[in-house]
Amino acid sequence: MSPGKVYLVGAGPGHPELLTIKAAELIKMADVLVYDRLIQEEVLGLAKPSVERIYMGKPLSRHDSRQDEIHHVLLEKAREGKLVVRLKGGDPFLFGRGGEEAEFLADHGIPFEVIPGVTSALSAPLSAGIPVTHRNNASCLAIVTGHEARDEETRLDWAALARMDTLVFLMSVKNAGRVADRLVANGKAPETPAAMIQMAFWHGERVLLSTLGRLAADVEREGIRPPATLVVGEVVRLGERFRNLPRDLKRREDGSSRFQPAPAPDQLLRLATAGMGSQAFGLALENGYFDRLEEASPGGALALEWGLDPQAAAELLECLVALGLLERTPEGYRNLEMASRYLRSESDQSLRATLLVYARQSGSWEDLARYLREGGKGHVHGGEGEASQEACDALARFSAPAVADRLDLGSCGSVLHVGWGGEAYRRTIAERWPEIRFAHRNPFAGADHFPRTFPPWDGEGAHHGAVLLSGVLKCCNRGEVQRLLEKASKALGEGGLLAIHDAFLPVNVLPPPEVVLGGLARHVHQGGCRTWSVDRLRDSLLALGFESVEAHALPAATVLVTARRSAPPLAEGPVS
Ligand SMILES: C[S@@+](CC[C@H](N)C(=O)[O-])C[C@H]1O[C@@H](n2cnc3c(N)ncnc32)[C@H](O)[C@@H]1O
């Protein structure tokens, strides 16, 4: 097989809108994405569902390199004939070891190309309003690694650096004090302004303003952590004028834990749901589902043919889509090439028998099979206790700014929030739209079971400009969801916005695999409620007179559905 091609692609400082058009196109086309720690979920979310994602980041606490492993993966995937996108933070050739990867690929005869990216060396200062050069006081700039500040064998000429107008140090948080000492020892004034910009263009961006003399103490006191970029020079003062201007590339207040030396939430989820992935895979192999999916078939027809609960079967099929084995087309589900070639018993290249042995070793799929036969019939949410309530609140806190980013509430007048994370939503909305009145109600707080009778919502009767339901639908059975939607509809004025943020089983959005696997795992193990899919929700909203129903995947591994109320609301009906 002739080798595929590897693209070493700069992903910019993190914000998806700072990707180049070429980078976005390549991500969408990639068969394999090999990526590091500093890549945001929204950027990865551009890829097609069947993309193979390979995470090669290392925890920030570890300095040993995984470079050999990275080289090996690039080589192996290219030799499989794949289009491989190696995504690197910022620009691939600035302190990113992109040069080594290019050399390695050239040595092994693999076709490759390098796509530049917006480097953090320039964009992190910019994000703090600091222009790195200026006609009046900065005509030159040096970009320097902070790693060598403690190194006696350093190749850096500190006397020359101290004469530069502007200095930008990457990877310098740990050595900030030593960097400052070296510069002062070589002639820079201790009063020279310095700024440390942490997580530029990410959730929780922070800017520390200091001077060389105070830098070490300030970084320590403020708990600045990598990734952060240090700027030294008179230009830092210029930033003050521009720092707080409103801007499209917004910063968000939360999510700072993304950079703690711990697994990112999506990795945790992936670890937690890996078992479910292999169970779904094993069960589908055992029952020969891939044999029957050469032609596209609708999920409902397949469920009937296979004697399965339709909702549970739809979840399994979505799970196989998320695993990159099936694709969902307007005509229904059908094998992707790998499933046709290796997983069908009739295929010449079938590895079915071998794979089944491996899948069986990784766990039993009895629970999943039972769930597929019976679905969640007769189950009503039984309450998941305090831990679950805390988890719902934590998820809402994490997501509130991302939800607000996607909603334009500017002309709403008043917002009724129902569900988890009331305080987080109140704060986020008040910061962005101080004039909006905010009412909140959580029918689940402290309840073990969903309340059979709905207490009246605050402000009910009044017509709100927007109703925001967060994290409540996944706790409801079908009748309860219907009733909540009717209440929301009644609380909205004509043209009012309904926004539903929840852990749906997503359809027509591109969820990361762990979301789909996690949803199915929750159902199988808790035997619980029948979570609403986006499709089913869309039908209910249209029947209630809503229009413009849209679904968006959010970085916190959840889905936001929005709709506008057009027709007058229906009268409230009994819970079915
Ligand atoms: C290994 S270097 C890679 C630089 C990357 N190739 C580039 O062009 O931005 C990583 C360093 O980049 C800086 N950095 C990366 N992302 C950043 C961000 N969002 N905010 C501030 N600094 C960042 C930090 O100094 C971090 O230690």
XYZ file of C-alpha atoms and ligand atoms in Angstrom:
603
model
C 0.000 0.000 0.000
C 1.379 3.444 -0.824
C 1.736 5.636 2.266
C -0.833 8.270 3.087
C 0.220 11.760 3.980
C 0.980 13.406 7.307
C 0.111 17.057 7.877
C 1.860 18.778 10.773
C -0.791 21.366 11.526
C -0.618 24.378 13.824
C -3.831 24.615 15.842
C -3.207 28.134 17.155
C -3.485 29.099 20.823
C -6.673 27.095 21.388
C -9.665 29.144 20.300
C -11.358 27.344 17.381
C -11.828 30.599 15.468
C -8.073 31.100 15.439
C -7.478 28.033 13.288
C -6.421 28.699 9.715
C -8.937 27.718 7.016
C -6.474 25.106 5.778
C -6.153 23.619 9.271
C -9.944 23.395 9.655
C -10.287 21.731 6.239
C -7.631 19.174 7.050
C -9.186 18.359 10.439
C -12.521 17.736 8.701
C -10.900 15.409 6.164
C -8.541 13.530 8.491
C -8.715 9.753 8.945
C -6.509 10.020 12.017
C -6.025 12.943 14.412
C -2.921 12.814 16.586
C -3.123 15.613 19.130
C -1.603 17.077 22.260
C -2.820 18.527 25.475
C -3.311 22.094 24.303
C -6.038 21.389 21.760
C -9.613 22.416 22.583
C -12.541 20.034 22.301
C -14.302 22.321 19.826
C -11.342 22.017 17.466
C -11.356 18.218 17.666
C -15.146 18.293 17.222
C -14.685 19.498 13.627
C -13.506 16.042 12.606
C -15.825 13.457 11.049
C -17.352 10.968 13.515
C -15.321 8.061 12.186
C -11.983 9.807 12.724
C -9.494 7.894 14.827
C -8.433 10.184 17.648
C -5.053 9.489 19.206
C -4.160 11.562 22.237
C -0.405 11.920 22.671
C -0.190 14.643 25.294
C 1.687 14.198 28.503
C 0.629 15.479 31.910
C 2.150 18.879 32.621
C 3.920 17.421 35.642
C 5.862 15.018 33.432
C 8.739 16.305 31.424
C 9.846 13.084 29.812
C 9.060 12.966 26.169
C 6.701 10.695 24.279
C 8.386 11.727 21.073
C 9.372 8.192 20.024
C 5.799 6.992 20.497
C 4.515 9.938 18.463
C 6.938 9.166 15.639
C 5.891 5.536 15.689
C 2.173 6.369 15.495
C 2.673 8.814 12.607
C 4.670 6.239 10.700
C 2.272 3.368 11.341
C -0.852 5.336 10.372
C 0.739 6.844 7.262
C 1.832 3.380 6.170
C -1.810 2.271 6.441
C -2.476 4.800 3.668
C -4.292 7.222 5.983
C -4.593 10.988 5.899
C -2.996 11.815 9.254
C -3.338 15.214 10.874
C -0.814 15.840 13.600
C -2.300 18.787 15.487
C 0.116 20.898 17.488
C -0.599 23.899 19.697
C 0.339 27.295 18.215
C 2.746 26.984 15.318
C 4.269 23.540 14.665
C 7.806 24.847 14.196
C 8.034 27.084 17.252
C 9.205 25.087 20.280
C 6.817 22.341 19.323
C 9.276 19.656 18.184
C 7.639 19.928 14.774
C 11.110 20.085 13.233
C 11.981 16.669 14.684
C 8.743 15.162 13.412
C 9.386 16.572 9.937
C 12.929 15.140 9.947
C 11.674 11.753 11.057
C 8.996 11.632 8.327
C 11.504 12.722 5.674
C 13.985 10.045 6.850
C 11.267 7.393 6.474
C 10.046 8.540 3.067
C 6.588 9.563 4.302
C 4.963 12.413 2.345
C 4.245 15.323 4.684
C 3.424 19.009 4.734
C 3.598 21.637 7.467
C 0.706 24.075 7.975
C 1.546 27.169 10.028
C -0.502 28.189 13.038
C -1.057 31.308 15.137
C 1.679 31.095 17.739
C 1.032 31.781 21.408
C 4.254 33.809 21.465
C 2.391 36.583 19.660
C -1.244 35.835 20.387
C -0.959 35.435 24.181
C 0.435 38.999 24.581
C -2.181 40.219 22.087
C -4.903 38.631 24.171
C -3.758 40.803 27.083
C -3.870 43.868 24.816
C -0.045 43.987 24.482
C 1.404 44.806 21.044
C 4.867 43.195 21.020
C 6.367 45.960 18.896
C 5.491 49.645 18.785
C 6.845 52.459 16.676
C 7.790 54.542 19.733
C 9.282 52.059 22.123
C 9.875 48.565 20.734
C 11.598 47.841 17.419
C 12.766 44.315 18.088
C 11.549 41.203 19.792
C 13.087 37.906 20.886
C 11.122 34.710 21.512
C 12.929 32.596 24.054
C 12.474 29.314 25.907
C 12.289 29.623 29.684
C 13.687 26.123 30.128
C 17.270 27.200 29.863
C 17.229 29.875 32.559
C 18.586 27.482 35.181
C 20.975 25.796 32.795
C 24.639 26.791 33.184
C 25.348 25.270 29.761
C 22.714 27.489 28.144
C 23.092 28.528 24.523
C 21.320 31.761 25.309
C 23.258 35.035 25.339
C 21.614 36.719 28.329
C 23.550 39.963 27.881
C 22.202 40.250 24.327
C 18.694 39.350 25.469
C 18.796 42.027 28.168
C 19.364 44.619 25.403
C 16.234 43.607 23.441
C 13.205 45.915 23.558
C 10.640 43.138 23.989
C 11.181 39.597 25.213
C 8.633 36.803 25.061
C 9.382 33.683 27.094
C 7.491 30.427 26.553
C 7.611 27.532 29.040
C 8.785 29.936 31.712
C 6.364 29.610 34.647
C 8.634 27.428 36.749
C 11.709 29.502 35.993
C 10.086 32.951 36.061
C 12.314 34.058 38.970
C 15.493 32.854 37.282
C 14.557 34.518 33.991
C 14.014 37.817 35.822
C 17.284 37.459 37.814
C 19.324 36.770 34.686
C 17.865 39.763 32.880
C 18.446 42.093 35.844
C 21.974 40.728 36.357
C 22.654 41.599 32.714
C 21.419 45.157 32.903
C 17.579 45.275 32.627
C 16.041 47.520 35.280
C 14.114 45.689 38.042
C 11.209 48.106 37.308
C 10.870 46.819 33.720
C 7.207 45.856 33.240
C 6.436 42.150 32.827
C 3.160 40.310 32.190
C 2.372 36.644 32.484
C -0.625 35.514 30.393
C -2.027 32.173 31.442
C -4.245 30.124 29.101
C -4.713 32.814 26.482
C -7.985 32.348 24.556
C -9.044 29.507 26.833
C -11.537 29.219 29.620
C -10.106 30.953 32.661
C -7.553 33.146 30.911
C -5.603 35.246 33.433
C -3.207 38.147 33.092
C -0.655 38.927 35.796
C 0.937 42.368 35.620
C 4.251 42.730 37.412
C 7.853 43.934 37.087
C 11.072 41.954 36.772
C 11.876 42.722 40.415
C 8.578 41.356 41.730
C 7.890 38.659 39.140
C 8.863 35.533 41.083
C 6.868 36.529 44.177
C 3.816 37.578 42.109
C 3.763 34.356 40.071
C 4.007 32.325 43.272
C 1.362 34.341 45.136
C -1.126 34.305 42.253
C -0.610 30.594 41.584
C 0.123 31.079 37.870
C 0.388 27.710 36.128
C 1.403 26.522 32.674
C 0.612 27.129 29.951
C 1.532 30.767 30.293
C 3.555 33.226 28.263
C 5.792 35.903 29.770
C 6.250 39.285 28.081
C 8.944 41.679 29.290
C 9.355 45.273 28.122
C 7.814 48.733 27.991
C 5.106 47.438 25.599
C 3.425 45.791 28.592
C 2.232 49.249 29.708
C 0.459 49.755 26.371
C -1.771 46.785 27.116
C -3.674 48.696 29.785
C -5.607 50.740 27.211
C -6.809 47.707 25.269
C -7.148 44.999 27.890
C -10.788 45.356 28.780
C -12.285 46.186 25.412
C -15.244 43.964 24.452
C -14.231 41.389 21.870
C -15.580 38.558 19.763
C -12.947 36.086 20.863
C -14.357 35.932 24.357
C -12.651 34.636 27.424
C -14.589 32.467 29.810
C -14.306 32.462 33.536
C -14.421 28.768 34.345
C -12.827 25.559 33.161
C -9.446 26.361 34.669
C -9.112 22.768 35.769
C -8.477 21.781 32.168
C -4.836 22.531 32.750
C -4.429 20.903 36.127
C -2.042 17.966 35.966
C -4.946 15.542 35.877
C -6.747 13.846 33.008
C -9.039 16.144 31.064
C -12.783 15.383 31.480
C -13.002 13.777 28.058
C -10.109 11.452 28.888
C -11.710 10.493 32.182
C -14.926 9.712 30.381
C -13.054 7.744 27.781
C -11.394 5.663 30.476
C -14.685 5.147 32.268
C -16.528 4.055 29.150
C -13.868 2.003 27.415
C -15.546 -1.124 28.794
C -18.885 -0.193 27.281
C -17.207 0.358 23.912
C -15.850 -3.166 23.831
C -19.171 -4.607 25.066
C -21.104 -2.910 22.296
C -18.523 -4.015 19.776
C -18.517 -7.632 21.017
C -22.278 -7.910 21.077
C -22.598 -6.515 17.557
C -19.960 -8.975 16.332
C -21.603 -11.912 18.075
C -25.001 -11.142 16.586
C -23.615 -10.529 13.110
C -25.014 -6.989 12.913
C -22.219 -5.878 10.575
C -23.188 -8.618 8.113
C -26.611 -7.045 7.760
C -25.535 -3.474 7.317
C -24.009 -3.517 3.835
C -27.013 -1.502 2.628
C -28.329 1.432 4.669
C -31.290 0.493 6.898
C -33.330 2.751 9.200
C -32.797 2.196 12.938
C -36.498 1.415 13.548
C -36.570 -1.312 10.875
C -33.386 -2.860 12.248
C -34.785 -2.926 15.781
C -37.867 -4.728 14.494
C -35.817 -7.214 12.479
C -33.488 -7.892 15.413
C -36.291 -8.064 17.993
C -34.913 -5.178 20.065
C -36.353 -2.250 21.948
C -36.269 0.600 19.369
C -34.743 3.230 21.670
C -32.095 0.873 23.031
C -31.263 -0.350 19.517
C -30.903 3.266 18.346
C -28.453 3.863 21.188
C -26.400 0.807 20.260
C -26.278 1.900 16.625
C -25.175 5.401 17.656
C -22.550 3.774 19.806
C -21.203 1.878 16.800
C -21.220 5.141 14.832
C -19.241 6.784 17.621
C -16.751 3.929 17.546
C -16.183 4.663 13.857
C -17.640 1.361 12.601
C -20.966 2.470 11.107
C -22.148 5.644 9.451
C -25.549 7.273 9.755
C -26.968 8.430 6.408
C -30.422 9.887 5.639
C -31.416 6.346 4.557
C -30.249 4.761 7.798
C -27.213 3.003 9.237
C -24.601 1.295 7.120
C -21.125 -0.205 7.526
C -18.074 1.941 7.187
C -15.301 0.346 5.198
C -13.554 -1.212 8.177
C -16.724 -2.991 9.317
C -17.377 -4.276 5.813
C -13.882 -5.564 5.396
C -12.869 -7.009 8.728
C -16.008 -7.492 10.807
C -18.397 -9.279 8.432
C -18.248 -13.060 8.609
C -18.511 -13.378 4.797
C -15.636 -11.044 4.100
C -12.373 -12.617 2.864
C -10.464 -10.478 5.277
C -12.760 -11.159 8.250
C -11.128 -10.984 11.662
C -14.445 -11.605 13.373
C -13.536 -14.803 15.209
C -10.289 -13.395 16.581
C -11.868 -10.120 17.583
C -14.691 -11.900 19.377
C -12.171 -13.728 21.556
C -10.567 -10.417 22.517
C -13.897 -8.716 23.114
C -15.079 -11.582 25.360
C -11.930 -11.282 27.434
C -12.638 -7.628 28.079
C -15.968 -8.215 29.802
C -19.435 -9.680 29.670
C -22.178 -8.021 27.649
C -25.143 -9.677 29.358
C -26.407 -6.426 30.862
C -26.213 -4.703 27.523
C -28.081 -7.556 25.811
C -30.805 -7.393 28.471
C -31.093 -3.648 28.024
C -31.339 -4.076 24.255
C -34.172 -6.580 24.602
C -36.129 -4.767 27.289
C -35.064 -1.150 26.980
C -35.883 0.973 30.013
C -39.584 0.113 30.018
C -41.380 0.621 33.255
C -38.429 2.401 34.819
C -38.844 5.832 36.232
C -35.872 7.786 37.434
C -35.122 6.487 40.910
C -32.858 9.273 42.089
C -29.124 8.896 42.127
C -28.433 10.459 45.455
C -26.306 13.351 46.581
C -23.271 12.515 44.476
C -25.319 12.713 41.331
C -26.857 16.023 42.382
C -23.395 17.433 42.980
C -22.272 16.095 39.623
C -25.235 17.765 37.883
C -24.387 21.061 39.540
C -20.690 20.734 38.704
C -21.474 20.012 35.064
C -23.803 23.012 34.894
C -21.088 25.240 36.441
C -18.616 23.997 33.877
C -20.965 24.525 30.972
C -22.839 27.723 31.856
C -20.365 30.046 30.072
C -20.250 27.792 27.012
C -24.058 27.788 26.867
C -24.140 31.571 27.218
C -21.588 31.859 24.401
C -24.067 30.258 22.050
C -27.157 32.206 23.092
C -27.976 35.786 22.324
C -29.999 36.823 25.358
C -29.374 40.537 24.863
C -32.983 41.433 24.067
C -34.705 38.869 26.303
C -35.633 41.106 29.233
C -36.046 38.157 31.588
C -34.776 34.602 31.739
C -36.334 31.726 33.658
C -33.768 29.063 34.494
C -35.026 25.618 35.520
C -32.661 22.928 36.710
C -29.095 22.557 37.904
C -26.403 25.196 38.241
C -28.733 28.126 38.969
C -26.011 30.160 40.654
C -23.539 29.634 37.796
C -26.121 30.683 35.223
C -27.176 33.683 37.310
C -23.564 34.865 37.526
C -22.742 34.239 33.865
C -25.865 35.987 32.620
C -25.462 38.930 35.023
C -21.871 39.450 33.827
C -22.796 39.515 30.155
C -26.248 41.068 30.246
C -26.531 42.999 33.535
C -29.962 44.363 32.611
C -31.619 40.917 32.341
C -33.940 39.770 35.152
C -33.167 36.204 36.204
C -35.506 33.746 37.943
C -34.481 30.252 38.958
C -36.169 27.046 40.029
C -34.819 23.523 40.472
C -37.606 20.973 40.915
C -35.012 18.266 41.631
C -32.956 19.900 44.344
C -32.960 17.637 47.379
C -35.526 15.262 45.833
C -34.799 11.562 45.569
C -37.527 11.096 43.031
C -38.811 13.391 40.421
C -41.623 15.375 42.079
C -44.901 13.903 40.817
C -46.631 17.228 41.132
C -44.797 20.223 39.754
C -44.492 23.103 42.145
C -45.253 26.393 40.379
C -42.179 28.006 38.856
C -41.050 31.399 40.028
C -42.431 33.973 37.696
C -44.843 31.519 36.111
C -47.607 33.357 34.390
C -45.224 36.134 33.472
C -43.953 35.862 29.923
C -40.200 35.406 29.878
C -37.979 36.231 26.925
C -36.130 32.960 27.408
C -36.510 29.720 29.353
C -33.386 27.713 29.994
C -33.743 24.069 31.110
C -30.424 22.665 32.292
C -29.755 19.050 33.184
C -33.381 18.239 33.986
C -34.522 16.205 31.026
C -32.129 13.379 31.620
C -33.785 12.842 35.014
C -37.314 12.660 33.573
C -39.423 10.001 31.968
C -41.275 10.767 28.781
C -44.450 12.138 30.350
C -42.485 14.366 32.677
C -40.412 15.781 29.839
C -43.568 16.499 27.893
C -45.000 18.322 30.852
C -41.860 20.373 31.421
C -41.846 21.425 27.778
C -45.479 22.465 27.985
C -44.744 24.542 31.082
C -41.754 26.122 29.385
C -43.886 26.914 26.370
C -46.510 28.580 28.571
C -43.873 30.673 30.336
C -42.552 32.046 27.032
C -43.913 34.991 25.109
C -44.372 34.905 21.337
C -40.911 34.539 19.723
C -39.423 33.555 23.099
C -36.302 31.389 23.180
C -36.249 27.926 24.710
C -32.773 26.557 25.413
C -32.309 23.021 26.683
C -28.894 21.980 27.880
C -28.566 18.341 28.786
C -26.724 15.057 28.408
C -28.756 13.867 25.435
C -28.075 11.030 23.171
C -27.125 13.299 20.333
C -28.364 12.890 16.805
C -27.293 15.118 13.924
C -24.476 16.601 15.966
C -20.965 15.251 16.106
C -20.498 14.087 19.680
C -17.207 12.702 20.881
C -17.484 8.892 21.207
C -17.275 8.983 24.985
C -20.526 10.960 25.192
C -22.465 8.328 23.313
C -20.775 5.466 25.127
C -21.262 7.215 28.464
C -24.989 7.693 27.775
C -25.490 4.055 26.909
C -23.433 2.891 29.892
C -25.558 4.999 32.226
C -28.737 3.422 30.895
C -27.452 -0.117 31.049
C -26.028 0.144 34.535
C -28.728 2.201 36.150
C -31.489 0.436 34.246
C -32.920 3.894 34.411
C -34.785 6.480 32.527
C -35.103 6.626 28.796
C -33.093 9.640 27.961
C -34.472 11.804 25.251
C -32.681 11.851 21.959
C -32.351 15.104 20.071
C -34.617 13.745 17.330
C -37.409 12.866 19.683
C -37.096 16.196 21.413
C -37.267 18.004 18.075
C -40.555 16.227 17.243
C -42.069 17.181 20.599
C -41.009 20.811 20.254
C -42.442 21.085 16.749
C -45.722 19.575 17.981
C -45.827 22.211 20.722
C -45.563 25.008 18.146
C -41.844 25.710 18.479
C -39.788 26.402 15.379
C -36.120 26.717 14.324
C -35.057 23.750 16.442
C -31.254 23.493 16.438
C -28.786 21.242 18.235
C -25.205 22.151 19.107
C -22.542 19.931 20.682
C -20.903 21.686 23.614
C -17.356 21.238 24.867
C -18.514 19.917 28.218
C -19.692 16.765 26.442
C -23.326 17.801 26.456
C -25.777 19.101 23.881
C -27.636 22.396 23.661
C -30.976 22.426 21.839
C -32.579 25.773 21.041
C -36.025 26.617 19.653
C -38.291 29.651 19.285
C -41.922 29.705 20.331
C -44.118 30.793 17.498
C -47.686 29.497 17.818
C -49.692 30.037 21.017
C -48.859 27.378 23.631
C -51.064 24.316 24.049
C -53.165 23.868 27.160
C -51.382 21.842 29.843
C -52.334 18.162 29.525
C -52.178 15.254 31.976
C -48.896 13.409 32.482
C -48.987 10.375 30.205
C 6.010 23.628 23.908
S 5.598 25.320 23.706
C 4.723 25.229 22.205
C 4.499 26.575 21.588
C 3.620 26.496 20.356
N 4.252 25.757 19.308
C 3.217 27.879 19.844
O 3.632 28.293 18.775
O 2.418 28.527 20.553
C 4.335 25.488 24.921
C 4.335 26.882 25.529
O 3.558 27.753 24.719
C 2.946 28.718 25.552
N 1.478 28.606 25.385
C 0.821 27.677 24.660
N -0.508 27.905 24.687
C -0.683 29.014 25.445
C -1.816 29.748 25.852
N -3.053 29.407 25.462
N -1.649 30.831 26.651
C -0.417 31.205 27.033
N 0.697 30.550 26.668
C 0.569 29.469 25.887
C 3.350 28.412 26.971
O 4.491 29.199 27.266
C 3.700 26.951 26.880
O 4.597 26.574 27.901
